[in-house]
Amino acid sequence: MVTVPCILSPAIKPAVIRYDLFLSDGEIRAQIERGFDEIVELIQLLASVTTRRELEKELGRRTQEYLHLTNETWHAIVKMLPQHELVNFVLETYDEISRIISADTSVLGIEERELLLNLIDRLRDLFETVVDGLSVQQLIFTDTLLECSSSLQRVDMCLFSIILVLDGKIKRWNLASIKLLSHAASDYMLEVEDIFLMHDAELAERLRTRSEGVSLDEVKRDIGLPS
């Protein structure tokens, strides 16, 4: 099985992780919790940003460190979780994030909730497609991920900031910021999808190995885009 790419693993929070299943190592658990606390400290200001220009500025300042911290957390999980369980672990985490969004009754408006739930579906579809694609055309998919890495990181930072607010980990926030983060995350995801569409010839060829006569709509669906 191809290793699950860290860049597509959703931001992990301790409440989501089922320590009883695989984190018997106290040192690894402490490392993950430490990394989580550092991520919260790094991105909590995003929940108070009220303009897109300011958001872009703050994301730019934090992206590299955020990537470093999430990489360290993911690598700690990979050490403890069997390789064959990694894909299911990521998908279950996406499901948990969707449940957190759906359960909220005080922070998200109807538009933002629908926007975020749609975003999670798109991220899940993209993740499954990339994991599948890496097993047959690793170079193409690796290069494509590198091209969209900056936008993917911004999707994750905006989304995780919102989840931390919903989960009570970020105390200082305002509704205007949550709305801004929701729409920005969706916009950054469009950038990711546009990059993948630039490679649609390669993706279509991969799909044709499954079945004959793949339509453009099927190609879009397969890479997580609305048809």
GROMACS .gro file of C-alpha atoms in nm:
model
  227
    1MET     CA    1   0.000   0.000   0.000
    2VAL     CA    2   0.120   0.352  -0.077
    3THR     CA    3   0.196   0.561   0.230
    4VAL     CA    4  -0.084   0.805   0.309
    5PRO     CA    5   0.043   1.153   0.219
    6CYS     CA    6   0.068   1.375   0.526
    7ILE     CA    7  -0.047   1.677   0.327
    8LEU     CA    8  -0.389   1.515   0.283
    9SER     CA    9  -0.430   1.394   0.640
   10PRO     CA   10  -0.680   1.612   0.825
   11ALA     CA   11  -0.561   1.810   1.125
   12ILE     CA   12  -0.565   1.575   1.422
   13LYS     CA   13  -0.696   1.669   1.764
   14PRO     CA   14  -0.661   1.449   2.074
   15ALA     CA   15  -1.038   1.416   2.123
   16VAL     CA   16  -1.065   1.244   1.784
   17ILE     CA   17  -0.784   0.995   1.841
   18ARG     CA   18  -0.880   0.662   1.994
   19TYR     CA   19  -0.573   0.615   2.211
   20ASP     CA   20  -0.700   0.283   2.344
   21LEU     CA   21  -0.666   0.130   1.997
   22PHE     CA   22  -0.306   0.207   1.914
   23LEU     CA   23  -0.143   0.474   2.129
   24SER     CA   24  -0.021   0.251   2.412
   25ASP     CA   25   0.313   0.431   2.407
   26GLY     CA   26   0.287   0.717   2.656
   27GLU     CA   27   0.578   0.904   2.500
   28ILE     CA   28   0.413   0.904   2.157
   29ARG     CA   29   0.083   1.016   2.307
   30ALA     CA   30   0.257   1.302   2.487
   31GLN     CA   31   0.427   1.402   2.162
   32ILE     CA   32   0.092   1.421   1.981
   33GLU     CA   33  -0.071   1.622   2.260
   34ARG     CA   34   0.227   1.856   2.270
   35GLY     CA   35   0.208   1.908   1.895
   36PHE     CA   36  -0.165   1.974   1.918
   37ASP     CA   37  -0.114   2.241   2.184
   38GLU     CA   38   0.151   2.409   1.970
   39ILE     CA   39  -0.080   2.409   1.667
   40VAL     CA   40  -0.360   2.569   1.871
   41GLU     CA   41  -0.120   2.837   1.989
   42LEU     CA   42  -0.002   2.898   1.632
   43ILE     CA   43  -0.338   2.940   1.459
   44GLN     CA   44  -0.576   3.071   1.727
   45LEU     CA   45  -0.538   3.429   1.600
   46LEU     CA   46  -0.703   3.327   1.271
   47ALA     CA   47  -1.039   3.306   1.450
   48SER     CA   48  -1.024   3.682   1.511
   49VAL     CA   49  -0.922   3.797   1.162
   50THR     CA   50  -1.198   3.989   0.985
   51THR     CA   51  -1.060   4.077   0.639
   52ARG     CA   52  -0.935   3.855   0.359
   53ARG     CA   53  -0.621   4.065   0.323
   54GLU     CA   54  -0.534   4.019   0.689
   55LEU     CA   55  -0.613   3.648   0.667
   56GLU     CA   56  -0.376   3.603   0.372
   57LYS     CA   57  -0.105   3.782   0.567
   58GLU     CA   58  -0.148   3.571   0.880
   59LEU     CA   59  -0.168   3.244   0.684
   60GLY     CA   60   0.151   3.332   0.502
   61ARG     CA   61   0.328   3.387   0.833
   62ARG     CA   62   0.219   3.057   0.977
   63THR     CA   63   0.206   2.808   0.690
   64GLN     CA   64   0.560   2.674   0.717
   65GLU     CA   65   0.549   2.621   1.092
   66TYR     CA   66   0.201   2.469   1.066
   67LEU     CA   67   0.327   2.221   0.809
   68HIS     CA   68   0.620   2.131   1.035
   69LEU     CA   69   0.398   2.073   1.339
   70THR     CA   70   0.137   1.869   1.153
   71ASN     CA   71   0.413   1.661   0.989
   72GLU     CA   72   0.558   1.579   1.331
   73THR     CA   73   0.215   1.484   1.467
   74TRP     CA   74   0.134   1.269   1.165
   75HIS     CA   75   0.471   1.092   1.178
   76ALA     CA   76   0.407   1.007   1.544
   77ILE     CA   77   0.074   0.849   1.449
   78VAL     CA   78   0.231   0.659   1.159
   79LYS     CA   79   0.482   0.505   1.400
   80MET     CA   80   0.205   0.353   1.608
   81LEU     CA   81  -0.074   0.276   1.361
   82PRO     CA   82  -0.035  -0.020   1.121
   83GLN     CA   83   0.005   0.091   0.760
   84HIS     CA   84  -0.308  -0.091   0.644
   85GLU     CA   85  -0.519   0.106   0.894
   86LEU     CA   86  -0.398   0.455   0.799
   87VAL     CA   87  -0.651   0.518   0.522
   88ASN     CA   88  -0.945   0.420   0.743
   89PHE     CA   89  -0.803   0.631   1.024
   90VAL     CA   90  -0.799   0.941   0.802
   91LEU     CA   91  -1.148   0.874   0.667
   92GLU     CA   92  -1.284   0.825   1.019
   93THR     CA   93  -1.125   1.154   1.119
   94TYR     CA   94  -1.304   1.329   0.834
   95ASP     CA   95  -1.628   1.168   0.953
   96GLU     CA   96  -1.564   1.295   1.306
   97ILE     CA   97  -1.501   1.648   1.178
   98SER     CA   98  -1.831   1.631   0.986
   99ARG     CA   99  -2.010   1.525   1.305
  100ILE     CA  100  -1.862   1.819   1.496
  101ILE     CA  101  -1.980   2.059   1.226
  102SER     CA  102  -2.327   1.903   1.207
  103ALA     CA  103  -2.371   1.907   1.585
  104ASP     CA  104  -2.297   2.278   1.624
  105THR     CA  105  -2.595   2.496   1.712
  106SER     CA  106  -2.438   2.823   1.821
  107VAL     CA  107  -2.146   2.921   1.596
  108LEU     CA  108  -2.212   2.832   1.232
  109GLY     CA  109  -2.483   2.981   1.016
  110ILE     CA  110  -2.675   2.762   0.775
  111GLU     CA  111  -2.463   2.876   0.480
  112GLU     CA  112  -2.134   2.814   0.661
  113ARG     CA  113  -2.243   2.471   0.786
  114GLU     CA  114  -2.339   2.359   0.436
  115LEU     CA  115  -2.019   2.506   0.294
  116LEU     CA  116  -1.801   2.321   0.546
  117LEU     CA  117  -1.982   1.988   0.515
  118ASN     CA  118  -1.942   2.012   0.138
  119LEU     CA  119  -1.574   2.094   0.188
  120ILE     CA  120  -1.521   1.782   0.401
  121ASP     CA  121  -1.684   1.569   0.130
  122ARG     CA  122  -1.454   1.721  -0.132
  123LEU     CA  123  -1.146   1.665   0.085
  124ARG     CA  124  -1.248   1.304   0.150
  125ASP     CA  125  -1.303   1.238  -0.220
  126LEU     CA  126  -0.970   1.397  -0.308
  127PHE     CA  127  -0.792   1.193  -0.044
  128GLU     CA  128  -0.936   0.864  -0.167
  129THR     CA  129  -0.857   0.947  -0.530
  130VAL     CA  130  -0.499   1.048  -0.456
  131VAL     CA  131  -0.429   0.740  -0.243
  132ASP     CA  132  -0.568   0.527  -0.525
  133GLY     CA  133  -0.377   0.721  -0.790
  134LEU     CA  134  -0.045   0.703  -0.607
  135SER     CA  135  -0.054   0.327  -0.633
  136VAL     CA  136  -0.056   0.340  -1.016
  137GLN     CA  137   0.090   0.678  -1.118
  138GLN     CA  138   0.293   0.793  -0.821
  139LEU     CA  139   0.504   1.053  -1.001
  140ILE     CA  140   0.207   1.236  -1.154
  141PHE     CA  141   0.011   1.249  -0.834
  142THR     CA  142   0.311   1.342  -0.621
  143ASP     CA  143   0.394   1.632  -0.855
  144THR     CA  144   0.031   1.747  -0.852
  145LEU     CA  145   0.021   1.743  -0.473
  146LEU     CA  146   0.337   1.951  -0.462
  147GLU     CA  147   0.180   2.206  -0.696
  148CYS     CA  148  -0.123   2.251  -0.473
  149SER     CA  149   0.051   2.210  -0.137
  150SER     CA  150   0.025   2.578  -0.044
  151SER     CA  151  -0.350   2.591  -0.110
  152LEU     CA  152  -0.405   2.261   0.070
  153GLN     CA  153  -0.226   2.391   0.378
  154ARG     CA  154  -0.447   2.699   0.378
  155VAL     CA  155  -0.760   2.485   0.350
  156ASP     CA  156  -0.645   2.286   0.650
  157MET     CA  157  -0.550   2.588   0.862
  158CYS     CA  158  -0.881   2.764   0.802
  159LEU     CA  159  -1.082   2.447   0.863
  160PHE     CA  160  -0.890   2.348   1.176
  161SER     CA  161  -0.930   2.697   1.322
  162ILE     CA  162  -1.307   2.662   1.288
  163ILE     CA  163  -1.306   2.313   1.441
  164LEU     CA  164  -1.105   2.441   1.737
  165VAL     CA  165  -1.367   2.711   1.793
  166LEU     CA  166  -1.651   2.459   1.772
  167ASP     CA  167  -1.467   2.232   2.015
  168GLY     CA  168  -1.402   2.513   2.262
  169LYS     CA  169  -1.024   2.506   2.227
  170ILE     CA  170  -1.009   2.860   2.086
  171LYS     CA  171  -1.179   3.102   2.325
  172ARG     CA  172  -1.137   3.433   2.141
  173TRP     CA  173  -1.325   3.445   1.811
  174ASN     CA  174  -1.607   3.626   1.634
  175LEU     CA  175  -1.879   3.528   1.389
  176ALA     CA  176  -1.739   3.743   1.109
  177SER     CA  177  -1.410   3.555   1.132
  178ILE     CA  178  -1.583   3.215   1.118
  179LYS     CA  179  -1.772   3.320   0.807
  180LEU     CA  180  -1.450   3.449   0.649
  181LEU     CA  181  -1.260   3.129   0.732
  182SER     CA  182  -1.541   2.911   0.592
  183HIS     CA  183  -1.551   3.090   0.258
  184ALA     CA  184  -1.172   3.118   0.237
  185ALA     CA  185  -1.131   2.743   0.295
  186SER     CA  186  -1.376   2.672   0.013
  187ASP     CA  187  -1.195   2.914  -0.217
  188TYR     CA  188  -0.857   2.755  -0.144
  189MET     CA  189  -1.010   2.414  -0.217
  190LEU     CA  190  -1.119   2.544  -0.558
  191GLU     CA  191  -0.755   2.633  -0.624
  192VAL     CA  192  -0.657   2.275  -0.540
  193GLU     CA  193  -0.925   2.136  -0.768
  194ASP     CA  194  -0.820   2.367  -1.051
  195ILE     CA  195  -0.465   2.234  -1.028
  196PHE     CA  196  -0.591   1.877  -1.047
  197LEU     CA  197  -0.804   1.964  -1.349
  198MET     CA  198  -0.491   2.091  -1.523
  199HIS     CA  199  -0.378   1.729  -1.510
  200ASP     CA  200  -0.710   1.587  -1.627
  201ALA     CA  201  -0.552   1.412  -1.928
  202GLU     CA  202  -0.339   1.197  -1.701
  203LEU     CA  203  -0.626   1.137  -1.464
  204ALA     CA  204  -0.860   1.044  -1.748
  205GLU     CA  205  -0.605   0.795  -1.877
  206ARG     CA  206  -0.585   0.637  -1.533
  207LEU     CA  207  -0.963   0.614  -1.518
  208ARG     CA  208  -0.977   0.450  -1.858
  209THR     CA  209  -0.782   0.158  -1.715
  210ARG     CA  210  -1.087   0.088  -1.501
  211SER     CA  211  -1.355   0.115  -1.766
  212GLU     CA  212  -1.416   0.230  -2.121
  213GLY     CA  213  -1.574   0.558  -2.217
  214VAL     CA  214  -1.516   0.769  -1.908
  215SER     CA  215  -1.702   1.100  -1.938
  216LEU     CA  216  -1.577   1.437  -1.819
  217ASP     CA  217  -1.837   1.434  -1.542
  218GLU     CA  218  -1.701   1.101  -1.422
  219VAL     CA  219  -1.347   1.238  -1.426
  220LYS     CA  220  -1.457   1.535  -1.215
  221ARG     CA  221  -1.641   1.314  -0.971
  222ASP     CA  222  -1.339   1.087  -0.940
  223ILE     CA  223  -1.111   1.374  -0.838
  224GLY     CA  224  -1.366   1.526  -0.606
  225LEU     CA  225  -1.510   1.803  -0.823
  226PRO     CA  226  -1.878   1.881  -0.877
  227SER     CA  227  -1.992   1.764  -1.220
   0.00000   0.00000   0.00000
